[in-house]
Short mmCIF file of C-alpha atoms in Angstrom, two decimals:
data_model
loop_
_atom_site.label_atom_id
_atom_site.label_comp_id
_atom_site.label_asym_id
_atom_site.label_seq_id
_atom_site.Cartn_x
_atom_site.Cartn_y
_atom_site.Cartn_z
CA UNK A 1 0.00 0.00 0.00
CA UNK A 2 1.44 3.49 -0.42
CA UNK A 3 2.20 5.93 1.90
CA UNK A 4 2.00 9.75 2.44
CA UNK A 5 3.36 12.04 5.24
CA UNK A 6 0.73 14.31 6.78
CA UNK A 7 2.15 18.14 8.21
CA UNK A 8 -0.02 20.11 10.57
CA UNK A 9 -0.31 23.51 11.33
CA UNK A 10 2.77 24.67 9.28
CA UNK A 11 3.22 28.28 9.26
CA UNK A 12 2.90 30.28 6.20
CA UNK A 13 7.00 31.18 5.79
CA UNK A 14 6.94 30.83 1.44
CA UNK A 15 11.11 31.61 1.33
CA UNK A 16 11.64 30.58 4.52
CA UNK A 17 11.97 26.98 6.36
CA UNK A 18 9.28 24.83 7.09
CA UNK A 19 8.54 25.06 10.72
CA UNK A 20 5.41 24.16 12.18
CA UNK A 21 4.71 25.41 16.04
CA UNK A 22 5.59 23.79 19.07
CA UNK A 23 2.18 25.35 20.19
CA UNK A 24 -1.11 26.44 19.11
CA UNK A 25 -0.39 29.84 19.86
CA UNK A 26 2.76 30.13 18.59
CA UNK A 27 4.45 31.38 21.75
CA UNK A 28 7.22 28.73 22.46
CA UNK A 29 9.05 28.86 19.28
CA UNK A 30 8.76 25.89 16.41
CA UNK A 31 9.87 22.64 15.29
CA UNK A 32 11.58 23.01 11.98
CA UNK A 33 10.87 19.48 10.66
CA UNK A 34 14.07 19.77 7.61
CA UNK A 35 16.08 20.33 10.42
CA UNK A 36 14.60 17.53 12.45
CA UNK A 37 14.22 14.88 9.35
CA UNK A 38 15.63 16.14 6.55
CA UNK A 39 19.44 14.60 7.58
CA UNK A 40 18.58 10.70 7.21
CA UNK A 41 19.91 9.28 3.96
CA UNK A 42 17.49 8.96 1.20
CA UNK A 43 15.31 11.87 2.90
CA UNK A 44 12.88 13.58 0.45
CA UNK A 45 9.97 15.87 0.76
CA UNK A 46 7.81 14.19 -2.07
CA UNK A 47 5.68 12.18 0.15
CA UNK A 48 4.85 15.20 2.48
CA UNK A 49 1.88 17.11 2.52
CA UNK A 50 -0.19 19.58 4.23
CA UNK A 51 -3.22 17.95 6.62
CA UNK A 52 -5.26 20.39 4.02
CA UNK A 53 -4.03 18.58 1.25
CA UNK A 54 -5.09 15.33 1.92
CA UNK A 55 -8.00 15.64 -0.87
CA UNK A 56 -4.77 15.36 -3.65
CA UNK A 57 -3.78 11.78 -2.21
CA UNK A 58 -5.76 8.22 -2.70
CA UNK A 59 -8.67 7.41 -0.67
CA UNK A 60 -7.02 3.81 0.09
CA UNK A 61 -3.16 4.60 0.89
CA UNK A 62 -1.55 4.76 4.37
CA UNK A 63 -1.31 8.65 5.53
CA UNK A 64 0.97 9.68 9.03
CA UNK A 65 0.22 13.18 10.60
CA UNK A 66 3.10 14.03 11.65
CA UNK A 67 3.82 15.73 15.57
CA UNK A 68 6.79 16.82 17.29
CA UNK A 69 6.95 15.94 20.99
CA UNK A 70 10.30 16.16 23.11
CA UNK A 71 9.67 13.72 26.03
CA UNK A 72 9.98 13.52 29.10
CA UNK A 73 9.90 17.60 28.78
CA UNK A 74 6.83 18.50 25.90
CA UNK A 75 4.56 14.85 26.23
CA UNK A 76 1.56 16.79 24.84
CA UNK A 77 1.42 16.83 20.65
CA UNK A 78 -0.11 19.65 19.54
CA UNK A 79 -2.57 19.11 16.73
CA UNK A 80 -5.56 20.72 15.06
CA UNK A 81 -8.85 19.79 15.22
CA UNK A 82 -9.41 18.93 11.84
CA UNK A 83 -5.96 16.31 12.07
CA UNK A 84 -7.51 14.96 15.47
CA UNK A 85 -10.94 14.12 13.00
CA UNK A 86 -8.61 12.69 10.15
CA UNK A 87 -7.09 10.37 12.59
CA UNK A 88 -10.25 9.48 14.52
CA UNK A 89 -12.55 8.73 11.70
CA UNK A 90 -10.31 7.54 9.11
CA UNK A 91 -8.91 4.04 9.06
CA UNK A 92 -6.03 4.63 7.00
CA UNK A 93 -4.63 7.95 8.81
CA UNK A 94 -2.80 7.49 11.89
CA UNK A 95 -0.88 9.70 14.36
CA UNK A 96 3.07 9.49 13.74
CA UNK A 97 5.00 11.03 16.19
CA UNK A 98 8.66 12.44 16.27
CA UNK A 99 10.51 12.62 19.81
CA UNK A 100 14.22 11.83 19.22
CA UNK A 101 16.36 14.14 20.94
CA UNK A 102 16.05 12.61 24.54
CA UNK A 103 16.33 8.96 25.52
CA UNK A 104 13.66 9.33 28.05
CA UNK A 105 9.87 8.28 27.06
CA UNK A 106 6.84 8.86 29.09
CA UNK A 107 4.21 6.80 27.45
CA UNK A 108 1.75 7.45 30.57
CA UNK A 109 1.61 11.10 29.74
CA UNK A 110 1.60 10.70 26.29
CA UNK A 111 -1.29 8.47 26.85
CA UNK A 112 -3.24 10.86 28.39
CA UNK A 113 -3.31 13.70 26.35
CA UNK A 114 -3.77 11.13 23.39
CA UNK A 115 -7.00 10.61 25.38
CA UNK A 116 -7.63 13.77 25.60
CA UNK A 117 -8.04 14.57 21.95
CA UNK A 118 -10.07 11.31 22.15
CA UNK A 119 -7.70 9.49 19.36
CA UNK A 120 -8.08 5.65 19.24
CA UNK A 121 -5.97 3.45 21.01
CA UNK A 122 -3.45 1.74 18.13
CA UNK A 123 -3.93 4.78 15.84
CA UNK A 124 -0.78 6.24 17.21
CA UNK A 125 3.42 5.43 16.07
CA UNK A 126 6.10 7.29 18.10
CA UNK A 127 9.89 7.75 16.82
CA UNK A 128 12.13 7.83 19.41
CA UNK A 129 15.87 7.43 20.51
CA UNK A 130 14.95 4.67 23.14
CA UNK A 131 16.36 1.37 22.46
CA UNK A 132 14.91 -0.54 25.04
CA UNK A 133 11.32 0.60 23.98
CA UNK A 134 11.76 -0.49 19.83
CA UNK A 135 8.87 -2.40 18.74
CA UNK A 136 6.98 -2.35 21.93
CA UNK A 137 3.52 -1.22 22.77
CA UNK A 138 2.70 0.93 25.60
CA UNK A 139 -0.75 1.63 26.40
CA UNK A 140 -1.72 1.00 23.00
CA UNK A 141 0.84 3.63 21.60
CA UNK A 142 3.44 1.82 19.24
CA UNK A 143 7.44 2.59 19.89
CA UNK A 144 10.32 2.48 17.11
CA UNK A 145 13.52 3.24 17.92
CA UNK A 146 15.15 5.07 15.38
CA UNK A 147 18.92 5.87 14.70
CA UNK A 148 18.76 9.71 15.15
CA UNK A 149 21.55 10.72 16.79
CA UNK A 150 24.23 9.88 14.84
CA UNK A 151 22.72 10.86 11.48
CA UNK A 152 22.27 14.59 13.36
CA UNK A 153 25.14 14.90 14.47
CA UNK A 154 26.94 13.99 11.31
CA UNK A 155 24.55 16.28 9.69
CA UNK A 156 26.08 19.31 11.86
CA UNK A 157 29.54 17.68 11.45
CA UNK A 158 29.67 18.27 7.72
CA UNK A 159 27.78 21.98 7.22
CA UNK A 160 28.14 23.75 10.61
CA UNK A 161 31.39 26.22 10.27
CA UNK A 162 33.96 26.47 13.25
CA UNK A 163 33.03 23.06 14.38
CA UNK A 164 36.39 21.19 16.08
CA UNK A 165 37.53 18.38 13.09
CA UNK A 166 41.17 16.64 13.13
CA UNK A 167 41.70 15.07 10.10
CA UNK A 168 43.42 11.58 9.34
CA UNK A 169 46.72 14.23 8.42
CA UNK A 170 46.15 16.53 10.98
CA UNK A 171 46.22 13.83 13.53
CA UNK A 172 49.45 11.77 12.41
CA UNK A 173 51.24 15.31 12.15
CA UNK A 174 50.52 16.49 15.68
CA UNK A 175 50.03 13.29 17.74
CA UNK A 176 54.08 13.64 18.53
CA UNK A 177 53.75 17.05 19.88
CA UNK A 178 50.23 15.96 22.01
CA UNK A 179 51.50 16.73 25.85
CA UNK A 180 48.13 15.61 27.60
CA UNK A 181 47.14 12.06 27.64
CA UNK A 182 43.44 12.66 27.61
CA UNK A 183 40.27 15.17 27.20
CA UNK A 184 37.30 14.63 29.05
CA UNK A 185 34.39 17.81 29.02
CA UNK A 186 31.91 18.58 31.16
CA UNK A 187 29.42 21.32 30.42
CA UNK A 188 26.30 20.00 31.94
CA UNK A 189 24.87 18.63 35.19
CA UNK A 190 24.79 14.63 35.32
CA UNK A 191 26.05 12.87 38.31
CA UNK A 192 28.97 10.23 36.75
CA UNK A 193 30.33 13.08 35.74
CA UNK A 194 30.61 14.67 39.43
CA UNK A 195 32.02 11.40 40.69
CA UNK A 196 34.09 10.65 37.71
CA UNK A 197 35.81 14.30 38.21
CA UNK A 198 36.49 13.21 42.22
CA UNK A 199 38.31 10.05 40.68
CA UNK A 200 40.51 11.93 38.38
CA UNK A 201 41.16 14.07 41.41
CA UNK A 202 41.84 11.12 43.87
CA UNK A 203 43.68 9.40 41.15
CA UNK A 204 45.99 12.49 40.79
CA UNK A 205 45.67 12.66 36.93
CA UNK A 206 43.85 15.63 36.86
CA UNK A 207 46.48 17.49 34.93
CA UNK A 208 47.84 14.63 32.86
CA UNK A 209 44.31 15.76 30.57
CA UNK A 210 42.35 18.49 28.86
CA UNK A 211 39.27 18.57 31.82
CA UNK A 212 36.56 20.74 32.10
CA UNK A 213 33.83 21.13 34.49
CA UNK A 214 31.85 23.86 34.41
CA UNK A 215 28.73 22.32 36.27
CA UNK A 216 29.21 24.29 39.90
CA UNK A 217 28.63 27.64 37.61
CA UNK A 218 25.55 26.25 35.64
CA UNK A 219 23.48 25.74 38.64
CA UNK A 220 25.07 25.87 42.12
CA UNK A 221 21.86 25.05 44.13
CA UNK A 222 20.91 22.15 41.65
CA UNK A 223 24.47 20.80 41.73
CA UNK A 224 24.88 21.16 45.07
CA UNK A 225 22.12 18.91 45.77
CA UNK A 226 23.10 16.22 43.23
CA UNK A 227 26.35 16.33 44.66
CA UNK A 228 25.09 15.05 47.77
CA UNK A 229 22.79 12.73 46.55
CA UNK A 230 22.50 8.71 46.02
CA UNK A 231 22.91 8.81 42.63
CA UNK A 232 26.56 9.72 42.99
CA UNK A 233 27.77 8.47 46.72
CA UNK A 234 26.67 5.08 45.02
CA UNK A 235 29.01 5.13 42.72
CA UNK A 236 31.74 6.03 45.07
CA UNK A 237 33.01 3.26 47.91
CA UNK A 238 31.96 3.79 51.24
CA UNK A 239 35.23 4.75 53.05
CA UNK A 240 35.63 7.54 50.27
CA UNK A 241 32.53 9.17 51.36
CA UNK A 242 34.02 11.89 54.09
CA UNK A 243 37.07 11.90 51.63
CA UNK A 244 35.02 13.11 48.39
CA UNK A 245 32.82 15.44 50.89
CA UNK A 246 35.47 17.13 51.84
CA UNK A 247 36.80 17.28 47.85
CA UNK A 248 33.44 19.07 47.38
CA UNK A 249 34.90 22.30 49.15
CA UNK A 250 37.98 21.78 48.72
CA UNK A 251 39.34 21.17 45.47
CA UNK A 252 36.08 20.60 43.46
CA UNK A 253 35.97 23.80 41.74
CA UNK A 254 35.09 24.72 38.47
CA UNK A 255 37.32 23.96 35.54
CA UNK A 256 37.46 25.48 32.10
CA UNK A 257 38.92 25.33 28.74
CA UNK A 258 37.34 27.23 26.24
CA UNK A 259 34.18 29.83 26.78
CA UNK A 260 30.87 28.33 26.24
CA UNK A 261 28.90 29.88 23.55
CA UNK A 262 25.29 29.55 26.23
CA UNK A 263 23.20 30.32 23.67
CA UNK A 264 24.13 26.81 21.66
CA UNK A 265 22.57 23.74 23.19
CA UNK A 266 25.12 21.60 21.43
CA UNK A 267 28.74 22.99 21.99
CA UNK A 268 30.40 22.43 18.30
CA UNK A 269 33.08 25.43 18.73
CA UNK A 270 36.38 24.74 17.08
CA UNK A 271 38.40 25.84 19.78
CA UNK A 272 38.36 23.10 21.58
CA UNK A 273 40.00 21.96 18.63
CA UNK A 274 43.45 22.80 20.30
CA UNK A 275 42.40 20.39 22.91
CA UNK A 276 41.89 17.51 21.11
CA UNK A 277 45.01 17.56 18.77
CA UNK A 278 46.67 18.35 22.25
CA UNK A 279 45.74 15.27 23.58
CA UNK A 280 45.56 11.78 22.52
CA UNK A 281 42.16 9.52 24.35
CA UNK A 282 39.09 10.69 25.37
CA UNK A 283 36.72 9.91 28.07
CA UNK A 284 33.12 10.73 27.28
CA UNK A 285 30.66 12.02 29.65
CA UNK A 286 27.62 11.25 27.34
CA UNK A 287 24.02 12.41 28.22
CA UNK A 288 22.98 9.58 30.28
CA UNK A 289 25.21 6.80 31.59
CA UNK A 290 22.54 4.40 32.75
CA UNK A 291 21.14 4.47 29.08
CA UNK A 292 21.94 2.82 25.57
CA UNK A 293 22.18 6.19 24.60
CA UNK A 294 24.62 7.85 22.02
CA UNK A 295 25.09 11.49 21.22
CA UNK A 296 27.07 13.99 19.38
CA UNK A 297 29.66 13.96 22.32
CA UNK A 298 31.11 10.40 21.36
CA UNK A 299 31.43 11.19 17.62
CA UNK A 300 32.90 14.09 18.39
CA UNK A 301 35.56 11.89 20.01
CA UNK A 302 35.55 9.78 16.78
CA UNK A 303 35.48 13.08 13.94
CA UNK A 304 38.93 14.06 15.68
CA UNK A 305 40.88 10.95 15.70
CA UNK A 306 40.83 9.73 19.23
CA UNK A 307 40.44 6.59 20.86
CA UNK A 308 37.61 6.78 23.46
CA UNK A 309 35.63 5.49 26.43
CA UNK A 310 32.24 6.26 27.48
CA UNK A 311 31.73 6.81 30.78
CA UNK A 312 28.61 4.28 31.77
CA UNK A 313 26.63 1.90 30.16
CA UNK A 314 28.98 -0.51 28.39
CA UNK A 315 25.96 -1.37 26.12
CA UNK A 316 26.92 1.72 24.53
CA UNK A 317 30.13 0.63 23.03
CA UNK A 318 28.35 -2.77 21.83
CA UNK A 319 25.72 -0.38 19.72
CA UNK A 320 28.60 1.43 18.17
CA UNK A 321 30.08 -2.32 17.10
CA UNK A 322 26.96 -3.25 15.83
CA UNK A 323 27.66 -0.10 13.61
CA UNK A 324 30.63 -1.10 11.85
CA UNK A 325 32.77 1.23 14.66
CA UNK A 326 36.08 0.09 16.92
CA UNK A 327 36.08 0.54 20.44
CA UNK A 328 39.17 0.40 22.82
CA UNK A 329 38.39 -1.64 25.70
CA UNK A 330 41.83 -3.48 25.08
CA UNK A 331 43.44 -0.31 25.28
CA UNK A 332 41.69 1.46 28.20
CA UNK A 333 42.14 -1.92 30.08
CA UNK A 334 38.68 -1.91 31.32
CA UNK A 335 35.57 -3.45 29.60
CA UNK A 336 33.42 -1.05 31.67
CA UNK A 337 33.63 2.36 33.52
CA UNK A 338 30.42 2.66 35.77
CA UNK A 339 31.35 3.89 39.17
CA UNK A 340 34.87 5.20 40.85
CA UNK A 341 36.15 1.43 41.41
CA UNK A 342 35.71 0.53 37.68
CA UNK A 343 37.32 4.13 36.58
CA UNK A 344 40.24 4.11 38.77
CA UNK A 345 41.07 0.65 36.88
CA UNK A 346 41.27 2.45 33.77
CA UNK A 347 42.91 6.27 35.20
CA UNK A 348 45.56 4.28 36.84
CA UNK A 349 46.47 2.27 33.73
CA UNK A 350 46.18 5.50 31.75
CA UNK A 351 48.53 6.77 34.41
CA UNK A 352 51.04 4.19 34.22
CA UNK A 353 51.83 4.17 30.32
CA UNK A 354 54.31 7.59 29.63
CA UNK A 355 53.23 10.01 27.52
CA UNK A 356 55.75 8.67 24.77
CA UNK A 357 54.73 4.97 25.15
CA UNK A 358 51.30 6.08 24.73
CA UNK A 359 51.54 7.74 21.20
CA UNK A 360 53.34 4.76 20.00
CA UNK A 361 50.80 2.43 20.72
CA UNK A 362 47.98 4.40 19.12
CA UNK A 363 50.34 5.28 16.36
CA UNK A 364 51.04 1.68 15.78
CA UNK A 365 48.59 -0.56 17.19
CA UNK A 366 44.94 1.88 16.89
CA UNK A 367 45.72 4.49 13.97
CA UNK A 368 43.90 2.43 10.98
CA UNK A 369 40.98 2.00 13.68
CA UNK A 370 40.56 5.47 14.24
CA UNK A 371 40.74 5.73 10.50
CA UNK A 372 38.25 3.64 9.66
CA UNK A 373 35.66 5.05 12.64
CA UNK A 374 36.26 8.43 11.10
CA UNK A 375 35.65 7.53 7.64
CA UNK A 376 32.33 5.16 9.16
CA UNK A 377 31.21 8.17 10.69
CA UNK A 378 31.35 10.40 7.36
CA UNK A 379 29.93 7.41 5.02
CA UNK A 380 27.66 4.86 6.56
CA UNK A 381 24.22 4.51 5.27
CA UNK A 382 21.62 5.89 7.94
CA UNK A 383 18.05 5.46 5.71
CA UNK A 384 14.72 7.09 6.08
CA UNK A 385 13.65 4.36 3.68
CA UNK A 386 14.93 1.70 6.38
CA UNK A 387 12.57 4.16 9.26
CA UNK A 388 9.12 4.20 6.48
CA UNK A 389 9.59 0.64 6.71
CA UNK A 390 9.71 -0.31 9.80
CA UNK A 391 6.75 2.41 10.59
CA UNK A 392 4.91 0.70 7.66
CA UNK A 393 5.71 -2.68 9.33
CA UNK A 394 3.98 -1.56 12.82
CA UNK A 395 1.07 -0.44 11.26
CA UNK A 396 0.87 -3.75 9.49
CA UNK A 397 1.68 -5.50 12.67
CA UNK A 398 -1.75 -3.74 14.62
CA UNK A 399 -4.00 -4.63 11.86
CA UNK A 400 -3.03 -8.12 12.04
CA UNK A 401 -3.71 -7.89 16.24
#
């Protein structure tokens, strides 16, 4: 059966891009929905069309109205009434969703505002960047988990200008001169990477790396409180507790390397460029550690030529070898880095090669992976063919319930 791609509510911008607004009023900005789709491989606008449009299309194909969300934040789609009646009353329109840029789902709330707008239960597919959740149903409400990530961030990668790159060349002509042994940046508040900063600290490597840590100065009261809380002193033995308290006033302060452009969600400045050709691993603080969860902060690692680790979830790495990319557990000498235990394993490994030893062994043992991960990055195939698919496979799946 074919397929068409319903958009609702987009704004009337002829030369300008298409947006469509994140509410009915038009007061909290908009979702631009090239910038949000248009990056996948094999991407094209021919199947779109306006909810007013529908008359052009036939009666008996397969038609999505399309909705931004951004769970667990914005769990209410906002939609006009004549889409809500399309996807009531018509058997072959459904509700397609789009909330990709967190890992977090909350299919209760979504549920309830679907209810709301009184839209039948299995008349509703979302996209999302939650692994765990692909091809489940939740209340009715259908889940795909979509590759988004890494097709976005490639996407900014290529056009954005200024954004920190180290070529192939670039990285076999300064990797001799490199005096830090690793980079690891901080910018926002997430607890591994209070009690991952404490173990570089304890650990006495703080200044064998690039580090950053601006989170005191983002939010003192907020990080003040996570600081204290479960979710790190968990992670940290027991008899380190007083010891890491008293590291909170004492030599927990903040720590910069370049200045933050704040009005950029996603820091892509070159000049931390300097950084990463003046160093040769990288640890990476992603978004969530507990999560299968990969964002632009790991192929960032990857686009300038270092070997990495991600701090939490070693299902992480797995995904990215499912992906055609190398990972270094061989060379970190850990196959995990979850709590201060498991990172002190690698730190003090890190801490025992020299400098000198160091760029050998990536020079000679992990250069042709790091080639290969950059190139991966640039080429692989990430399809928005491969995504209609498997949306046109879960609608086919509830009519056959």
């Amino acid at each position: 059966m074919d397929h068409f791609f319903l958009l609702d509510n987009v704004q009337n911008y002829p030369h300008g891009s298409l947006v469509i607004p994140k509410s009915i009023n038009g007061n909290e900005g908009d979702w631009d929905v090239g910038n949000i789709l248009g990056h996948f491989d094999d991407f094209t606008f021919n199947k779109f069309y306006s909810v007013q449009r529908i008359d052009l299309l036939p009666k008996d194909s397969l038609k999505f109205v399309i909705g931004f969300i951004h769970m667990p934040m914005i769990n209410r789609p906002e939609l006009t009434e004549e889409a809500v009646k399309l996807i009531r009353n018509d058997p072959n329109v459904y509700l397609l969703l789009v909330s990709t840029f967190e890992y977090a789902i909350e299919a209760n709330e979504l549920y309830k505002h679907l209810t709301s707008y009184s839209i039948p239960r299995g008349k509703t597919v979302v996209l999302s960047s939650n692994i765990q959740s692909n091809n489940t149903s939740i209340n009715g409400i259908s889940f795909i988990s979509i590759n988004f990530w890494e097709s976005y961030s490639r996407f900014h990668l290529k056009l954005l200008p200024n954004v920190s790159l180290v070529t192939p060349e670039e990285r076999l002509a300064t990797i001799a001169q490199s005096t830090k042994k690793f980079i690891n940046v901080n910018r926002n508040i997430k607890h591994h990477r209070i009690w991952f900063y404490y173990s570089l600290i304890k650990n006495e490597m703080l200044n064998e790396g690039h580090v950053s840590y601006h989170l005191p100065k983002v939010n003192r009261s907020e990080y003040d409180q996570l600081a204290q809380s479960d979710l790190v002193l968990k992670c940290i033995p027991q008899s380190l507790h007083d010891d890491y308290k008293m590291a909170l006033r004492r030599t927990m302060y903040p720590r910069l390397l370049d200045k933050l452009d704040n009005q950029q969600i996603i820091n892509y400045q070159d000049t931390l460029k300097p950084y990463y050709t003046d160093s040769l691993l990288s640890f990476v603080s992603e978004s969530d550690p507990r999560a299968n969860f990969i964002t632009e902060k790991t192929y960032k690692a990857m686009m300038n030529m270092h070997p990495f680790f991600i701090i939490g979830n070693p299902d992480q790495h797995a995904l990215l070898r499912a992906r055609g990319y190398h990972t270094f557990e061989d060379l970190f000498g850990v196959d995990q880095i979850i709590n201060y235990t498991t990172a002190t394993a690698a730190i003090t490994r890190l801490k025992n090669t020299k400098i000198d030893n160091l760029k050998e062994i990536i020079r000679k043992r992990y250069m042709d992976k790091l080639v290969h991960n950059y190139n991966n990055f640039l080429h692989r195939k990430i399809s928005w063919n491969t995504i209609t698919d498997e949306i046109l496979a879960t609608v086919s799946r509830i009519h056959g319930e």
